[in-house]
Amino acid sequence: MRNKTLRLVLGDQLNINHSWWSDDPCSFTVLMAETRSETGYVKHHIQKVTAFFLAMRKFAEALEKKDIEVIYLKLDDPRNQQSIGVNIKSLIEGGAYSKWAYQLPDEYRLDKELRDLTNALQIPCEVYDSEHFLSGRKDLAKHFEGKKTYVMESFYRMMRRKHEVLIVDSEPAGHHWNFDKENRKPIPEKMHIPPPKVFHRSVSEITDLLVRMEVETIGRIDTENFIWPVTREESLEMLDYFIENLLYTFGNYQDGMLKEHWSLYHSRISFVLNVKLIHPMEVIRKVEVAWRMSKGDVPIASAEGFIRQILGWREYMRGVYWAQMPKYATLNYFGHSRKLPSWFWTGETQMECMRSAINQSLDHSYAHHIQRLMVTGNFALMAGIDPDQIDTWYLGIYLDAIEWVEITNTRGMSQYADGGLVATKPYVSTANYIDKMSNYCQGCYYNKNLKVGEKSCPFNALYWDFYDRNKTKLEDNARIGFVYPTLNKMKKESLTAILEQAKKHLDNIENL
């Protein structure tokens, strides 16, 4: 037994097709652990913790069916030291293993922790790739070597060529690389929206465990009706449902938002992708095949728009993360320092768009990209919220949030805290955009058409206040377009009234 290897599997490394599992199972033992160090570095949504623990337990069972020995430490296991590193050290010091091994983590903090642990232990360590991503950690930095900013489209085209995705006769399918302009349509009234694909299982064992172990969480959960996929088989079911029922419409309406429908035309596979239950290339190829076989029923704008999120944006965000960490986590281009309003944690606000998006997040641990970018993120940026607090909120509340993908989207794309490394402009808007893309403004306490006054929509005054106070930083940005010419032409008394209204909103931010 002394010649065995201890192999660590993290909660987001649930890849049953990894090359590890073809090795002789007598040669290694797997360690998996539910630890307080992972439940406590931010306050997570209860559905997020539940999904991770349940997916880990199901994966451990799948390994055991392959006759692989698994040491699985539940949160209340008396052997559990509540730290990944301490658990490994404790097992190795027991003398049963001649070496240990791990797959490269996706988070900088865990990468550093495991490297430091390797240096401290007295036995050899082997480090393996996770065999999940379609680009290496350093590929993006190499692609943009010598450039001051990154451009996702350039990276995306390189990835399309490299992996020969949506390529026809050496040219991009549909004669364009990107159909983003066709992906921005509001959802028409009376549009048919299929019901979301959900699963049904009791998770009271895990939620009772969290209460007993005093794990602090946020959000809500139906313990007898947990809806998320947590196995590879369920993940593939979710993907197939999307392709068969939602893909054909996804392209046009992926940016739309409706109060009555939380899932819309989205696949909701980001969690199972991020914990590696399914592989990005199998997702991409299934969508590509569906487009090729559909004879026009699946528009190229739908297939390309979906694939761009995975082959383009997802890989791009990971590349930015490894090119820029750990400095990236400290960036605050605008010097924002305002405290996050308490209603971000409760949804108790009179702004209907914020109330809907936040309560959906509390109910389901889910919101799609436009809700995150152009509702909650939009407000936070214009209000000058400290990006550290925004990071904490996004990282905690969403099922799919792991730092490598959360922080680059939040601090970069959403909050422009990196000064334009990721996004070419700040993504802010007045109520007009939200009203165009949703029905949130209907029945709202605030009037979407007013810039000033007690019932004026906060988004309107905050929009002009944001650009006015950041003029020196943004007025030379060509992507912003009409904003500063319009601002410069405003009558002094009109602008003064708008800025005074913005101040009232911000002074009263807890009661908006």
PDB file of N, CA and C in Angstrom, residues 330-390:
ATOM      1  N   THR A 330      -7.435  43.425  -7.403  1.00  0.00           N
ATOM      2  CA  THR A 330      -7.291  44.688  -6.670  1.00  0.00           C
ATOM      3  C   THR A 330      -7.670  45.902  -7.511  1.00  0.00           C
ATOM      4  N   LEU A 331      -7.972  45.711  -8.791  1.00  0.00           N
ATOM      5  CA  LEU A 331      -8.184  46.846  -9.691  1.00  0.00           C
ATOM      6  C   LEU A 331      -9.478  47.585  -9.366  1.00  0.00           C
ATOM      7  N   ASN A 332      -9.394  48.918  -9.403  1.00  0.00           N
ATOM      8  CA  ASN A 332     -10.547  49.774  -9.090  1.00  0.00           C
ATOM      9  C   ASN A 332     -10.363  51.089  -9.836  1.00  0.00           C
ATOM     10  N   TYR A 333     -10.538  51.051 -11.136  1.00  0.00           N
ATOM     11  CA  TYR A 333     -10.219  52.172 -12.037  1.00  0.00           C
ATOM     12  C   TYR A 333     -10.882  53.472 -11.614  1.00  0.00           C
ATOM     13  N   PHE A 334     -12.123  53.424 -11.187  1.00  0.00           N
ATOM     14  CA  PHE A 334     -12.848  54.640 -10.818  1.00  0.00           C
ATOM     15  C   PHE A 334     -12.697  54.995  -9.340  1.00  0.00           C
ATOM     16  N   GLY A 335     -12.019  54.143  -8.583  1.00  0.00           N
ATOM     17  CA  GLY A 335     -11.880  54.399  -7.154  1.00  0.00           C
ATOM     18  C   GLY A 335     -13.195  54.312  -6.402  1.00  0.00           C
ATOM     19  N   HIS A 336     -14.085  53.449  -6.832  1.00  0.00           N
ATOM     20  CA  HIS A 336     -15.395  53.336  -6.195  1.00  0.00           C
ATOM     21  C   HIS A 336     -15.281  52.744  -4.792  1.00  0.00           C
ATOM     22  N   SER A 337     -16.092  53.291  -3.867  1.00  0.00           N
ATOM     23  CA  SER A 337     -15.979  52.851  -2.474  1.00  0.00           C
ATOM     24  C   SER A 337     -17.323  52.763  -1.763  1.00  0.00           C
ATOM     25  N   ARG A 338     -18.415  53.008  -2.463  1.00  0.00           N
ATOM     26  CA  ARG A 338     -19.721  52.995  -1.811  1.00  0.00           C
ATOM     27  C   ARG A 338     -20.085  51.575  -1.368  1.00  0.00           C
ATOM     28  N   LYS A 339     -20.734  51.473  -0.228  1.00  0.00           N
ATOM     29  CA  LYS A 339     -21.153  50.187   0.310  1.00  0.00           C
ATOM     30  C   LYS A 339     -22.315  49.617  -0.503  1.00  0.00           C
ATOM     31  N   LEU A 340     -22.315  48.320  -0.698  1.00  0.00           N
ATOM     32  CA  LEU A 340     -23.402  47.644  -1.402  1.00  0.00           C
ATOM     33  C   LEU A 340     -24.686  47.792  -0.589  1.00  0.00           C
ATOM     34  N   PRO A 341     -25.778  48.263  -1.213  1.00  0.00           N
ATOM     35  CA  PRO A 341     -27.034  48.400  -0.452  1.00  0.00           C
ATOM     36  C   PRO A 341     -27.493  47.061   0.114  1.00  0.00           C
ATOM     37  N   SER A 342     -28.107  47.106   1.287  1.00  0.00           N
ATOM     38  CA  SER A 342     -28.526  45.872   1.947  1.00  0.00           C
ATOM     39  C   SER A 342     -29.578  45.119   1.154  1.00  0.00           C
ATOM     40  N   TRP A 343     -30.336  45.838   0.297  1.00  0.00           N
ATOM     41  CA  TRP A 343     -31.389  45.149  -0.467  1.00  0.00           C
ATOM     42  C   TRP A 343     -30.829  44.273  -1.584  1.00  0.00           C
ATOM     43  N   PHE A 344     -29.532  44.335  -1.866  1.00  0.00           N
ATOM     44  CA  PHE A 344     -28.933  43.356  -2.781  1.00  0.00           C
ATOM     45  C   PHE A 344     -29.047  41.950  -2.201  1.00  0.00           C
ATOM     46  N   TRP A 345     -29.164  41.863  -0.876  1.00  0.00           N
ATOM     47  CA  TRP A 345     -29.241  40.555  -0.211  1.00  0.00           C
ATOM     48  C   TRP A 345     -30.683  40.131   0.056  1.00  0.00           C
ATOM     49  N   THR A 346     -31.634  41.060  -0.136  1.00  0.00           N
ATOM     50  CA  THR A 346     -33.037  40.746   0.174  1.00  0.00           C
ATOM     51  C   THR A 346     -33.972  40.929  -1.012  1.00  0.00           C
ATOM     52  N   GLY A 347     -33.584  41.756  -1.970  1.00  0.00           N
ATOM     53  CA  GLY A 347     -34.467  42.063  -3.094  1.00  0.00           C
ATOM     54  C   GLY A 347     -35.545  43.068  -2.758  1.00  0.00           C
ATOM     55  N   GLU A 348     -35.479  43.673  -1.571  1.00  0.00           N
ATOM     56  CA  GLU A 348     -36.524  44.593  -1.123  1.00  0.00           C
ATOM     57  C   GLU A 348     -36.220  46.016  -1.593  1.00  0.00           C
ATOM     58  N   THR A 349     -36.534  46.287  -2.859  1.00  0.00           N
ATOM     59  CA  THR A 349     -36.349  47.597  -3.469  1.00  0.00           C
ATOM     60  C   THR A 349     -37.557  47.919  -4.326  1.00  0.00           C
ATOM     61  N   GLN A 350     -37.806  49.216  -4.523  1.00  0.00           N
ATOM     62  CA  GLN A 350     -38.936  49.635  -5.341  1.00  0.00           C
ATOM     63  C   GLN A 350     -38.596  49.667  -6.828  1.00  0.00           C
ATOM     64  N   MET A 351     -37.329  49.511  -7.184  1.00  0.00           N
ATOM     65  CA  MET A 351     -36.946  49.428  -8.601  1.00  0.00           C
ATOM     66  C   MET A 351     -37.311  48.034  -9.100  1.00  0.00           C
ATOM     67  N   GLU A 352     -38.287  47.932  -9.969  1.00  0.00           N
ATOM     68  CA  GLU A 352     -38.802  46.630 -10.365  1.00  0.00           C
ATOM     69  C   GLU A 352     -37.754  45.778 -11.062  1.00  0.00           C
ATOM     70  N   CYS A 353     -36.898  46.390 -11.879  1.00  0.00           N
ATOM     71  CA  CYS A 353     -35.867  45.606 -12.568  1.00  0.00           C
ATOM     72  C   CYS A 353     -34.902  44.985 -11.565  1.00  0.00           C
ATOM     73  N   MET A 354     -34.493  45.764 -10.573  1.00  0.00           N
ATOM     74  CA  MET A 354     -33.580  45.248  -9.555  1.00  0.00           C
ATOM     75  C   MET A 354     -34.289  44.244  -8.653  1.00  0.00           C
ATOM     76  N   ARG A 355     -35.530  44.541  -8.299  1.00  0.00           N
ATOM     77  CA  ARG A 355     -36.285  43.624  -7.447  1.00  0.00           C
ATOM     78  C   ARG A 355     -36.454  42.273  -8.129  1.00  0.00           C
ATOM     79  N   SER A 356     -36.791  42.293  -9.422  1.00  0.00           N
ATOM     80  CA  SER A 356     -37.016  41.045 -10.157  1.00  0.00           C
ATOM     81  C   SER A 356     -35.726  40.250 -10.312  1.00  0.00           C
ATOM     82  N   ALA A 357     -34.646  40.934 -10.741  1.00  0.00           N
ATOM     83  CA  ALA A 357     -33.381  40.234 -10.986  1.00  0.00           C
ATOM     84  C   ALA A 357     -32.793  39.680  -9.693  1.00  0.00           C
ATOM     85  N   ILE A 358     -32.868  40.457  -8.619  1.00  0.00           N
ATOM     86  CA  ILE A 358     -32.292  39.993  -7.347  1.00  0.00           C
ATOM     87  C   ILE A 358     -33.123  38.872  -6.751  1.00  0.00           C
ATOM     88  N   ASN A 359     -34.447  39.015  -6.760  1.00  0.00           N
ATOM     89  CA  ASN A 359     -35.276  37.953  -6.202  1.00  0.00           C
ATOM     90  C   ASN A 359     -35.173  36.675  -7.016  1.00  0.00           C
ATOM     91  N   GLN A 360     -35.043  36.788  -8.333  1.00  0.00           N
ATOM     92  CA  GLN A 360     -34.801  35.598  -9.149  1.00  0.00           C
ATOM     93  C   GLN A 360     -33.501  34.927  -8.727  1.00  0.00           C
ATOM     94  N   SER A 361     -32.489  35.731  -8.470  1.00  0.00           N
ATOM     95  CA  SER A 361     -31.193  35.197  -8.042  1.00  0.00           C
ATOM     96  C   SER A 361     -31.301  34.526  -6.678  1.00  0.00           C
ATOM     97  N   LEU A 362     -32.071  35.117  -5.775  1.00  0.00           N
ATOM     98  CA  LEU A 362     -32.264  34.525  -4.453  1.00  0.00           C
ATOM     99  C   LEU A 362     -33.092  33.249  -4.527  1.00  0.00           C
ATOM    100  N   ASP A 363     -34.039  33.204  -5.458  1.00  0.00           N
ATOM    101  CA  ASP A 363     -34.898  32.026  -5.617  1.00  0.00           C
ATOM    102  C   ASP A 363     -34.197  30.859  -6.293  1.00  0.00           C
ATOM    103  N   HIS A 364     -33.365  31.176  -7.302  1.00  0.00           N
ATOM    104  CA  HIS A 364     -32.827  30.121  -8.163  1.00  0.00           C
ATOM    105  C   HIS A 364     -31.298  30.066  -8.219  1.00  0.00           C
ATOM    106  N   SER A 365     -30.614  31.010  -7.571  1.00  0.00           N
ATOM    107  CA  SER A 365     -29.156  31.097  -7.672  1.00  0.00           C
ATOM    108  C   SER A 365     -28.732  31.249  -9.132  1.00  0.00           C
ATOM    109  N   TYR A 366     -29.571  31.932  -9.899  1.00  0.00           N
ATOM    110  CA  TYR A 366     -29.353  32.038 -11.346  1.00  0.00           C
ATOM    111  C   TYR A 366     -29.894  33.368 -11.879  1.00  0.00           C
ATOM    112  N   ALA A 367     -29.164  33.953 -12.794  1.00  0.00           N
ATOM    113  CA  ALA A 367     -29.637  35.046 -13.632  1.00  0.00           C
ATOM    114  C   ALA A 367     -28.807  34.983 -14.907  1.00  0.00           C
ATOM    115  N   HIS A 368     -29.398  35.351 -16.033  1.00  0.00           N
ATOM    116  CA  HIS A 368     -28.600  35.252 -17.256  1.00  0.00           C
ATOM    117  C   HIS A 368     -27.727  36.485 -17.448  1.00  0.00           C
ATOM    118  N   HIS A 369     -26.924  36.481 -18.493  1.00  0.00           N
ATOM    119  CA  HIS A 369     -25.831  37.455 -18.617  1.00  0.00           C
ATOM    120  C   HIS A 369     -26.308  38.908 -18.673  1.00  0.00           C
ATOM    121  N   ILE A 370     -27.459  39.181 -19.280  1.00  0.00           N
ATOM    122  CA  ILE A 370     -27.919  40.560 -19.375  1.00  0.00           C
ATOM    123  C   ILE A 370     -28.489  41.033 -18.043  1.00  0.00           C
ATOM    124  N   GLN A 371     -29.133  40.156 -17.315  1.00  0.00           N
ATOM    125  CA  GLN A 371     -29.576  40.530 -15.971  1.00  0.00           C
ATOM    126  C   GLN A 371     -28.389  40.887 -15.092  1.00  0.00           C
ATOM    127  N   ARG A 372     -27.313  40.144 -15.223  1.00  0.00           N
ATOM    128  CA  ARG A 372     -26.117  40.405 -14.414  1.00  0.00           C
ATOM    129  C   ARG A 372     -25.399  41.669 -14.884  1.00  0.00           C
ATOM    130  N   LEU A 373     -25.314  41.851 -16.205  1.00  0.00           N
ATOM    131  CA  LEU A 373     -24.549  42.974 -16.753  1.00  0.00           C
ATOM    132  C   LEU A 373     -25.335  44.280 -16.759  1.00  0.00           C
ATOM    133  N   MET A 374     -26.570  44.236 -17.277  1.00  0.00           N
ATOM    134  CA  MET A 374     -27.290  45.468 -17.568  1.00  0.00           C
ATOM    135  C   MET A 374     -28.384  45.814 -16.551  1.00  0.00           C
ATOM    136  N   VAL A 375     -28.541  45.010 -15.521  1.00  0.00           N
ATOM    137  CA  VAL A 375     -29.463  45.372 -14.443  1.00  0.00           C
ATOM    138  C   VAL A 375     -28.647  45.558 -13.162  1.00  0.00           C
ATOM    139  N   THR A 376     -28.285  44.471 -12.497  1.00  0.00           N
ATOM    140  CA  THR A 376     -27.570  44.605 -11.222  1.00  0.00           C
ATOM    141  C   THR A 376     -26.189  45.240 -11.406  1.00  0.00           C
ATOM    142  N   GLY A 377     -25.453  44.799 -12.423  1.00  0.00           N
ATOM    143  CA  GLY A 377     -24.127  45.357 -12.654  1.00  0.00           C
ATOM    144  C   GLY A 377     -24.180  46.802 -13.100  1.00  0.00           C
ATOM    145  N   ASN A 378     -25.120  47.122 -13.943  1.00  0.00           N
ATOM    146  CA  ASN A 378     -25.336  48.479 -14.436  1.00  0.00           C
ATOM    147  C   ASN A 378     -25.579  49.439 -13.266  1.00  0.00           C
ATOM    148  N   PHE A 379     -26.504  49.078 -12.391  1.00  0.00           N
ATOM    149  CA  PHE A 379     -26.788  49.930 -11.235  1.00  0.00           C
ATOM    150  C   PHE A 379     -25.554  50.090 -10.351  1.00  0.00           C
ATOM    151  N   ALA A 380     -24.884  48.995 -10.061  1.00  0.00           N
ATOM    152  CA  ALA A 380     -23.728  49.049  -9.162  1.00  0.00           C
ATOM    153  C   ALA A 380     -22.627  49.944  -9.704  1.00  0.00           C
ATOM    154  N   LEU A 381     -22.385  49.869 -10.998  1.00  0.00           N
ATOM    155  CA  LEU A 381     -21.340  50.698 -11.599  1.00  0.00           C
ATOM    156  C   LEU A 381     -21.708  52.172 -11.531  1.00  0.00           C
ATOM    157  N   MET A 382     -22.946  52.510 -11.910  1.00  0.00           N
ATOM    158  CA  MET A 382     -23.348  53.916 -11.899  1.00  0.00           C
ATOM    159  C   MET A 382     -23.411  54.470 -10.480  1.00  0.00           C
ATOM    160  N   ALA A 383     -23.746  53.593  -9.513  1.00  0.00           N
ATOM    161  CA  ALA A 383     -23.837  54.042  -8.118  1.00  0.00           C
ATOM    162  C   ALA A 383     -22.472  54.110  -7.439  1.00  0.00           C
ATOM    163  N   GLY A 384     -21.436  53.614  -8.082  1.00  0.00           N
ATOM    164  CA  GLY A 384     -20.089  53.692  -7.509  1.00  0.00           C
ATOM    165  C   GLY A 384     -19.833  52.712  -6.390  1.00  0.00           C
ATOM    166  N   ILE A 385     -20.407  51.495  -6.517  1.00  0.00           N
ATOM    167  CA  ILE A 385     -20.226  50.490  -5.469  1.00  0.00           C
ATOM    168  C   ILE A 385     -18.796  49.931  -5.516  1.00  0.00           C
ATOM    169  N   ASP A 386     -18.220  49.716  -4.353  1.00  0.00           N
ATOM    170  CA  ASP A 386     -16.879  49.140  -4.225  1.00  0.00           C
ATOM    171  C   ASP A 386     -16.827  47.799  -4.967  1.00  0.00           C
ATOM    172  N   PRO A 387     -15.939  47.633  -5.947  1.00  0.00           N
ATOM    173  CA  PRO A 387     -15.894  46.372  -6.701  1.00  0.00           C
ATOM    174  C   PRO A 387     -15.569  45.156  -5.849  1.00  0.00           C
ATOM    175  N   ASP A 388     -14.899  45.344  -4.710  1.00  0.00           N
ATOM    176  CA  ASP A 388     -14.681  44.210  -3.802  1.00  0.00           C
ATOM    177  C   ASP A 388     -16.020  43.656  -3.317  1.00  0.00           C
ATOM    178  N   GLN A 389     -16.946  44.550  -2.995  1.00  0.00           N
ATOM    179  CA  GLN A 389     -18.250  44.113  -2.498  1.00  0.00           C
ATOM    180  C   GLN A 389     -19.089  43.513  -3.632  1.00  0.00           C
ATOM    181  N   ILE A 390     -18.939  44.044  -4.812  1.00  0.00           N
ATOM    182  CA  ILE A 390     -19.658  43.477  -5.964  1.00  0.00           C
ATOM    183  C   ILE A 390     -19.137  42.068  -6.253  1.00  0.00           C
TER     184      ILE A 390
END
